[in-house]
């Protein structure tokens, strides 16, 4: 345990030291991520530079973190300015202030997101260039030959060398300059030295191999011009020549390095779009309503789709934005502006910089992809007691339920976006259905909608006055189905529905003009209804419901009588209510109403979050449950005269709260606007998402938008909002807004939106992995590697052919088993060995046929006597048995010693008897020579009396004095003398008996008659053996050790020599006694003589008594 504790402490110490060593890296990484965090689209403020007249000649680029960088000209000070947004703030730097510099600024970011700027030095009439290396800015003059540098456009190569196109004003030429790594190279491309007036509005972009492509205006001919270098020479084309075209030219290259242009048609004052497909030139009008197209700019997204921005002169000089999918979709994005620049981020969302003509400021706008649809127009609804609900399905498709009182028919309507249809006049197509009809007045007030796991809609709604019930409707494959949940006067006027984890509905509802709050649950066959606790106060309005992951209900509501925000949840056995939800973090005037409009969500931990209005609808609060209290935030983004309602709450993917609401500036304009934003709870900052439609900050504005607003977030955290647009009393339209701009079209109905479908018109194909024009379903080699998919282990591997050692279709760089032998490369000693599964004895990934050490024992096969046996490698005696297994490694005739007696089994007559040490049996009589008294006589083995005559031939085998029969054929019975009348003999008998039987005082049992008969025949032999054995024991310690299995080497490690000798002496004495008694127990007479030796009667035989015994035995043998 102590060792384990020490090891544990050591490991902890090592871990802490490692942590200390890397902590600076971690901290620096966190600092960097904080300072360069990705930007949520639409979060940035629009006014960047507002001091003096500033912001002309803007140029914008978005970096890899989706943060915008802008270069521009400060008119007030005559300086070149650069600014970057870091996620929270704009950081403004004066790049060059030496004279009047900065007009015609053009910005590009290199592969490290460092800025490079080309610009015009007005004071010196030079082309200048500035770049930032990550630490410092460097400025230099590129060309000073005449008046040069206007209409500059820059790009940088992969090796960060800049390329610039620009105008030579002195000679009216187009010029081009590039840095080759050591010096600048300048050249004139077009113009004929003043003969032609060219080079205005130059726009440059490098292709995938760093070759320049340039668009520019030919003022002499009134044409759009295009030049490019193919690596060997320059090519010049007239891209479009009809009418006076080409002003404000802007170029972008698609993924195939083919150019697309936008330019201004001076004659017809239109915005034009020209493309080259590699063979033909095509031009179309993007916008022709009024004077449109000046200051145009183009950028191409990752789908090769164009995004453009331009000025609409006849509409107050507003900036317009166009995006082409199947057709051009145009919208206004802000008030009047010029010097427009556009870029797209990694999500293909547009970012704009421009000069605000009215305020003479630099402005920035990120187009979040906002889009507004009019779901239905010219319908009747109750502007005070209407109902509208929104839900987003798993494919981010919106579903909207709403009250429809058109034509006096009280109806609940439902609409969903038709993802297969093409837009009509810029609007998406919605499928509208009737859920229920012939209802009473105010039917559908404060209705609610939710979707189940199959994206099927479920709606709760009030049946209307005169019907007086809460109803429930759902849609399945057969259509809509309706049922009454509960009945009562104006019961269900307010309702909220959620679908639980079992796809069953749960509904909270209340009534108008009554202190009622009820809850209904459907179990799959019937409804269960109960009151939500004891009621206090009055009407429960503004009711909203949320379910936790465990289907625990949480409710928020407004109590009409108490004028307070209420909250309720179910504890598992009863309802728990708070009738006055409030937070010390908010400056709430308790005398004013709060919570008239609330919404509630539950986070992953089961904690509720609530948004609500307070202080008589002039403020918005956000609450989060913290144990028994509520933490609060003031969402103070309102105008001075705000009067808000219809608050909505959603938690985004990071569980930051996002909110929307309707705001009526009841004093200043009496307009109702819809607003959307999010709160970063870590920083405490409110992140406003620019909705990017009309002219007021952070709103999409109309005379009366936002009634009964409902908001949801999709899987990308994009906002979807549905609301009523009141046009006249109780009359208007249902509107839908999303900041996920791109409409979801599915032309072929295969369930894949067109923008994700490589074959939008072919329902059997959606993807083309290798880009060969053949859909993956029909393509039998999806990765175009030459191995058909049926035989390809990596059918969607690295595209094209490449090294594939085992020919399995997986290139070696992606193959985890290059030789396909079943061993992963990281554990394969022969990772590109023989292919396929084969014999591999040591499982090292090398087939035996190629393995230099088949058995993996570390000995090469050529040096291994046993190459397929990991336990053997040497055979010293060459007998075919390895030394590790050979008991006799140096004896070719022996390998085993079964009985462990040191004699090999091949030489041991008794190989399984360790007590019989035998060598060869010379006479073959079955008795080994060591035990055979006559080893050369097969007829004799024993000589009991030692007279030299074998027992088989000896008539008196136990009498050494006689071996033949006397003349009278009698046998002399003289064998041994007896000790008569000797008291010592009795004592000896007792001692022997005690030793043999383990009893102290018992007398020795007399021998049986058989023992006595055998005694005479065996006595001499026994005596001889006893004496020989004793002498062996007495004279040879090594033999005794070997005989009894003791190892002398072990004794050498035993400490205490004296104790060891005593123990050995004691053991020897016991062994002697035990051995002799075992051999004497069959000889009564010898036993009696043994016992008689205990002369002193102490029960033990001393050394002297034992010596006397030996003399007796010798005397006995002589007789």
Tab-separated table of C-alpha atoms in Angstrom, residues 945 959-961 974-977 1019-1020 1023-1024 1110-1119:
chain	number	residue	atom	x	y	z
A	945	UNK	CA	23.618	-64.577	4.340
A	959	UNK	CA	23.245	-69.150	7.434
A	960	UNK	CA	26.624	-68.009	6.250
A	961	UNK	CA	28.218	-71.113	7.771
A	974	UNK	CA	21.290	-72.200	15.029
A	975	UNK	CA	20.702	-68.711	13.904
A	976	UNK	CA	20.915	-66.157	16.624
A	977	UNK	CA	21.499	-65.883	20.351
A	1019	UNK	CA	17.716	-61.871	9.623
A	1020	UNK	CA	21.158	-62.000	8.163
A	1023	UNK	CA	21.417	-57.085	9.539
A	1024	UNK	CA	23.723	-56.525	6.602
A	1110	UNK	CA	26.528	-51.895	16.656
A	1111	UNK	CA	28.825	-54.185	18.589
A	1112	UNK	CA	25.879	-56.497	19.331
A	1113	UNK	CA	24.935	-56.618	15.617
A	1114	UNK	CA	28.495	-57.441	14.602
A	1115	UNK	CA	28.637	-60.135	17.223
A	1116	UNK	CA	25.315	-61.458	15.978
A	1117	UNK	CA	26.582	-61.623	12.404
A	1118	UNK	CA	29.632	-63.632	13.486
A	1119	UNK	CA	27.373	-66.125	15.069
